[in-house]
Tab-separated table of C-alpha atoms in Angstrom:
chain	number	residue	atom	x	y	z
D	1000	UNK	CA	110.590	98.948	25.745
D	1001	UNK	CA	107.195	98.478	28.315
D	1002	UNK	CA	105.797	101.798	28.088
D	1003	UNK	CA	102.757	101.378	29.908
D	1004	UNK	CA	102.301	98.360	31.708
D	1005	UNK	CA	98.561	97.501	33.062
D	1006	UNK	CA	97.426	94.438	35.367
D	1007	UNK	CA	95.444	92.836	35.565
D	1008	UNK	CA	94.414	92.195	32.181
D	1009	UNK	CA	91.040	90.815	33.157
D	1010	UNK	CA	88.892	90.607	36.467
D	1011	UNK	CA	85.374	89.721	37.515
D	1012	UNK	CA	84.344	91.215	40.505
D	1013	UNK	CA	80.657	91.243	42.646
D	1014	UNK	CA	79.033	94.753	43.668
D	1015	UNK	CA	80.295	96.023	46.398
D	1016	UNK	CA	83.929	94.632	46.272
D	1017	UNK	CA	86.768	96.624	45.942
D	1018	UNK	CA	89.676	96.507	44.001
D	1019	UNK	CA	92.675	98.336	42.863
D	1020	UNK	CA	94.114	98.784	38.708
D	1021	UNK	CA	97.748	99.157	38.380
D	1022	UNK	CA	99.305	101.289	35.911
D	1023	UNK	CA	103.207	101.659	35.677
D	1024	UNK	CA	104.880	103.791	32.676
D	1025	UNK	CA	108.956	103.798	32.403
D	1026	UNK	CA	109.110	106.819	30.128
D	1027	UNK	CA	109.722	109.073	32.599
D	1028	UNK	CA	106.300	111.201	31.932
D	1029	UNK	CA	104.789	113.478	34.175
D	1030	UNK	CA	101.560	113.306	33.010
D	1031	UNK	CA	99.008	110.386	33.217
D	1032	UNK	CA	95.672	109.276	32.911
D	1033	UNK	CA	92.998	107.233	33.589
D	1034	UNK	CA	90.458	106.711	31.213
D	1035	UNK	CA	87.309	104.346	30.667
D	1036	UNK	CA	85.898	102.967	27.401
D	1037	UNK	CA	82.005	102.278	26.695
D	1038	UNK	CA	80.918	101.432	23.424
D	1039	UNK	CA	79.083	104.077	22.042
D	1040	UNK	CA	80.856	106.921	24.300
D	1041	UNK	CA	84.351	106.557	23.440
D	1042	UNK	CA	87.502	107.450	26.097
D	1043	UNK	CA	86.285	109.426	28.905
D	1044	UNK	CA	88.938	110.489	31.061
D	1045	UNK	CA	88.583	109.351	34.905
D	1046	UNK	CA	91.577	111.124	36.872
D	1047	UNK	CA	94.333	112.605	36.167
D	1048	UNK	CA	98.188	113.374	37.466
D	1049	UNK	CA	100.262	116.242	36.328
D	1050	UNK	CA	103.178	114.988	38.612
D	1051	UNK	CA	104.065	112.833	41.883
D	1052	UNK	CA	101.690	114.342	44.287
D	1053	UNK	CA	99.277	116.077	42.344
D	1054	UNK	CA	95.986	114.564	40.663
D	1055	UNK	CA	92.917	115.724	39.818
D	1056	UNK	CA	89.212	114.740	38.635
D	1057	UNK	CA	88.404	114.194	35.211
D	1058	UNK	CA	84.879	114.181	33.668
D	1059	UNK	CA	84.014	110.676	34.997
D	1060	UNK	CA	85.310	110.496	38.470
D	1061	UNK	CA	82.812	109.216	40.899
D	1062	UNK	CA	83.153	105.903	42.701
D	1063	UNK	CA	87.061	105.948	42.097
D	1064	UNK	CA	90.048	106.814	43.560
D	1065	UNK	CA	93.401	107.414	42.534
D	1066	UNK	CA	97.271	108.629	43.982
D	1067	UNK	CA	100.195	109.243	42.520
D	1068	UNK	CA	103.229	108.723	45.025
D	1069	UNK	CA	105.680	108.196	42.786
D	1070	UNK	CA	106.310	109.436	38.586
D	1071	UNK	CA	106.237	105.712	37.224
D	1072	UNK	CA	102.548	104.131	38.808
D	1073	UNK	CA	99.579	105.778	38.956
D	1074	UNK	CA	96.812	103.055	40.616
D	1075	UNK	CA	92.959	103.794	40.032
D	1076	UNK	CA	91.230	102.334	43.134
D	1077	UNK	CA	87.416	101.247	42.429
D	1078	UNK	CA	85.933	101.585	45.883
D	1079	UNK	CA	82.580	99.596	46.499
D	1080	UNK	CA	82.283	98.111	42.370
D	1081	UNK	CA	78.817	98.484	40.852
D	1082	UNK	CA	77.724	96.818	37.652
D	1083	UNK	CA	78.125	100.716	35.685
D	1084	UNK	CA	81.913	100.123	36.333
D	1085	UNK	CA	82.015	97.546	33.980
D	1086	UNK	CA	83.891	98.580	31.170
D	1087	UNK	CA	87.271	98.415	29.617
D	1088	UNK	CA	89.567	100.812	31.607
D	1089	UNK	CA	93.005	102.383	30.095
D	1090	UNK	CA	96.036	104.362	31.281
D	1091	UNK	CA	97.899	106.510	29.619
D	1092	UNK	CA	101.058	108.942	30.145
D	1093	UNK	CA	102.720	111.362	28.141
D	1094	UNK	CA	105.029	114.363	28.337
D	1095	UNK	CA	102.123	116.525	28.652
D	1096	UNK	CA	98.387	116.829	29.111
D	1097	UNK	CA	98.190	117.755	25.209
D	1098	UNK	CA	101.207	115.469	24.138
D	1099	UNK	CA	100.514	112.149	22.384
D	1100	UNK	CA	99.295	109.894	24.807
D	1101	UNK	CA	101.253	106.168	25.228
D	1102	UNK	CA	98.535	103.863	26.345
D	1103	UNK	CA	98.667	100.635	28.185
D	1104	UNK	CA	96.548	97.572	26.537
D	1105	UNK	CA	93.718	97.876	29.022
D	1106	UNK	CA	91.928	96.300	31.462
D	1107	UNK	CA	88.795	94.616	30.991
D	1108	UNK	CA	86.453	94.959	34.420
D	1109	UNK	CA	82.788	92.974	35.034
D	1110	UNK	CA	80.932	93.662	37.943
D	1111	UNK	CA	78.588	91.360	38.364
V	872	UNK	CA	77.088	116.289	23.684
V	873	UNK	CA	80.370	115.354	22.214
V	874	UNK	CA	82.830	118.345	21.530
V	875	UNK	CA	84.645	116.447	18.643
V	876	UNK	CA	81.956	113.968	16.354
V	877	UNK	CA	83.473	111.483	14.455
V	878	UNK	CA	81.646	110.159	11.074
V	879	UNK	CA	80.363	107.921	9.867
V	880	UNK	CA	80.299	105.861	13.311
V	881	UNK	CA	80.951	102.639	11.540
V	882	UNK	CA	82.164	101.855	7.861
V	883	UNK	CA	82.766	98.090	6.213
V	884	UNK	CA	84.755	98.406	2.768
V	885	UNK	CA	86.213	95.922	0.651
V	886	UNK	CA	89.958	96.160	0.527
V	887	UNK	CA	90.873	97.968	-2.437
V	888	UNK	CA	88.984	100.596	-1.852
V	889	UNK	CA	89.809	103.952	-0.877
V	890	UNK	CA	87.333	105.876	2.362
V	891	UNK	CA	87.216	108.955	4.580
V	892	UNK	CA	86.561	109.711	7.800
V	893	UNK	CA	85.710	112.582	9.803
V	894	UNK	CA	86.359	114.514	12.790
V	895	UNK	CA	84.218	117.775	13.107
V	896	UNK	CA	83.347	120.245	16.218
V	897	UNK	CA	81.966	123.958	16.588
V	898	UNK	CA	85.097	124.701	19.015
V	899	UNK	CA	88.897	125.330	17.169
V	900	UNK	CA	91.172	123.470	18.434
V	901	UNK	CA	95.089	124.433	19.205
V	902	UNK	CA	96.018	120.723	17.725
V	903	UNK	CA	94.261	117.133	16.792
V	904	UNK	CA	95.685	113.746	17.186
V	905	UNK	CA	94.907	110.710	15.835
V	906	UNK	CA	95.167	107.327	17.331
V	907	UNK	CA	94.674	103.888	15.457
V	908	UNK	CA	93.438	100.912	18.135
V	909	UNK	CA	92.838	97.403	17.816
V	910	UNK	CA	90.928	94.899	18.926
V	911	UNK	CA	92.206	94.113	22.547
V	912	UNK	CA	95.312	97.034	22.789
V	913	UNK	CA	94.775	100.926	23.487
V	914	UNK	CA	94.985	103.347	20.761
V	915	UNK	CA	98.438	104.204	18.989
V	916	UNK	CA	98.967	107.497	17.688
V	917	UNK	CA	99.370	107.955	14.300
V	918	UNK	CA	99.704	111.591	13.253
V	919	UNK	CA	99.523	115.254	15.391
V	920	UNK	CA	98.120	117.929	12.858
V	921	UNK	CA	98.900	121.875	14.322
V	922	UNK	CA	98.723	124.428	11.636
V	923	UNK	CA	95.318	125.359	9.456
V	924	UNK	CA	95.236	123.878	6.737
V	925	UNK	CA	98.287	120.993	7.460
V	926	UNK	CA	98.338	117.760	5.623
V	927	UNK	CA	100.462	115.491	6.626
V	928	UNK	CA	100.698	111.612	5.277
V	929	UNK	CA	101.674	108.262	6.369
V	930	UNK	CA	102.246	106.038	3.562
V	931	UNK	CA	98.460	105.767	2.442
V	932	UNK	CA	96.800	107.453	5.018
V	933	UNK	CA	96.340	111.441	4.743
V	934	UNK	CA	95.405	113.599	7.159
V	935	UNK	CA	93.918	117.061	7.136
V	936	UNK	CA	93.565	119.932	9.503
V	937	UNK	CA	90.700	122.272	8.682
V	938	UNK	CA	91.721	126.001	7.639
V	939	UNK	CA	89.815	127.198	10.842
V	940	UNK	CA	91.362	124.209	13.000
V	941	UNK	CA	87.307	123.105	13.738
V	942	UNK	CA	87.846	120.161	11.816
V	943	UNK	CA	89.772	117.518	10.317
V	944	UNK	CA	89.741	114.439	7.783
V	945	UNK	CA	91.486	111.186	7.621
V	946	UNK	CA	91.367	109.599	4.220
V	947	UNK	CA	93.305	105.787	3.109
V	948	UNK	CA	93.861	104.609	-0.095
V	949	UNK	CA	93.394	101.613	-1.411
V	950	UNK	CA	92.753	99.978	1.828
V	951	UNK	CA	93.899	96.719	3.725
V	952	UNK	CA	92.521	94.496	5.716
V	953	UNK	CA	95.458	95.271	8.161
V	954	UNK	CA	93.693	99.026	8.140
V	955	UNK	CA	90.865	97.661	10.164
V	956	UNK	CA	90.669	98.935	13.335
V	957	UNK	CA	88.797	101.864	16.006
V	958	UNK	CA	90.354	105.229	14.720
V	959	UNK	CA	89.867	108.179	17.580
V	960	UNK	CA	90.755	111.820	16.858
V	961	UNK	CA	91.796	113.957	20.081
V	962	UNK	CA	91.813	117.856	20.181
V	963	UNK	CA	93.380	120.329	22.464
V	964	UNK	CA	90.156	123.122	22.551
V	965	UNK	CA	91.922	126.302	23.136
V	966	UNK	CA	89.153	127.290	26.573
V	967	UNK	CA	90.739	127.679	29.578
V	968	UNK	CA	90.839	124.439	31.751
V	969	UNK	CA	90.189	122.370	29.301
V	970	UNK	CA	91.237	118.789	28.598
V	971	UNK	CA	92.511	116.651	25.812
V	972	UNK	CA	88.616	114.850	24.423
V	973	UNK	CA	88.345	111.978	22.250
V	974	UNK	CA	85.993	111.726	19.562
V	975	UNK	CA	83.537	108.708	19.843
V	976	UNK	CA	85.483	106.737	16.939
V	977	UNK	CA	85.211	105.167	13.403
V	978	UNK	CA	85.029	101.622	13.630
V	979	UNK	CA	86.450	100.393	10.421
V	980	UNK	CA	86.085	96.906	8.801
V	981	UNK	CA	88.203	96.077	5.405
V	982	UNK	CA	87.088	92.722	4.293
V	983	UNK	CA	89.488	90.959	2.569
């Protein structure tokens, strides 16, 4: 089973560039997530999808963007990257927004 | 300031031993999660606690949900080196709006 599938795994990128996270999930779950990891501050939860065609803002949203076209992907675009986007960046779906979450492995960002 | 604190932050242990962790907050909470992750993968859920009072346990690992639902405990016996690993509780705070929020973590460290 893939559950959630997240590429790339790793990427260096210079301020200013722009680049886009892909998140796939074949559980058939309305619900996903984006969510960043800092040491020290734990998950904080980017954007959010209830359901193809509906997302919403999370506590961390600024300087990213995401859609949701279809149930299984759910891409998190970083616009113009700064060096405070670096950071390990996960997504997660799940029958509901207070269902366990299934989360992907992660994708470790560096802006330089 | 977090809604859900997790303590103690970190904790090293020799294996054999047994330890606790917690997962406290001022706000009650309609259910907690907890999620084991290791180094390099996203959290895995481990146990959902729902009723004051619940204990519920997985092999040597029990969890507990607070009699008010403000609070709950994870506690391992005789731990492995195989226990080491980032353990996150999520709660559902019963406000209006509100969102699934991780707790900052326990980063624990069995040494063999």
């Amino acid at each position: 089973n893939a559950g959630v599938t997240q590429t790339p795994k790793f990427q260096v990128l210079k301020t200013g560039q722009s680049m886009t996270l892909q998140c796939a999930q074949d559980m058939n779950h309305e619900y996903m997530s984006w969510y960043r990891q800092d040491p020290g501050m734990g998950l904080r939860l980017i954007h959010y999808s209830v359901g193809a065609g509906i997302t919403d803002q999370g506590e961390v949203p600024n300087g990213y963007n995401v859609s949701r076209s279809t149930t299984e992907d759910f891409p998190l675009r970083l616009l113009s990257a700064a060096p405070s986007q670096t950071s390990v960046y996960f997504c997660a779906s799940s029958a509901g927004q207070f269902q366990p979450q299934h989360f992907g492995d992660g994708t470790r960002l560096s802006i330089l | 300031t977090q809604l859900l604190e997790q303590s103690p932050q970190f904790l090293s242990i020799q294996e054999g031993e047994n330890l606790t962790v917690y997962c406290n907050s001022s706000s009650v909470f309609s259910s907690l999660q907890w999620y084991r992750q290791e180094p390099g993968e996203g959290p895995v859920l481990l146990v959902t606690v729902v009723t004051g009072g619940e204990v519920k346990k997985l092999k040597r690992l029990t969890f507990q949900f607070g009699d008010a639902r403000k609070d709950s405990s994870l506690h391992i016996t005789a731990a492995q080196p195989g226990d080491t690993g980032l353990y996150l509780c999520a709660g559902d705070p019963q406000t209006s709006g509100s969102r699934l929020t991780f707790g900052e973590g326990t980063q624990l460290t069995v040494n063999p």
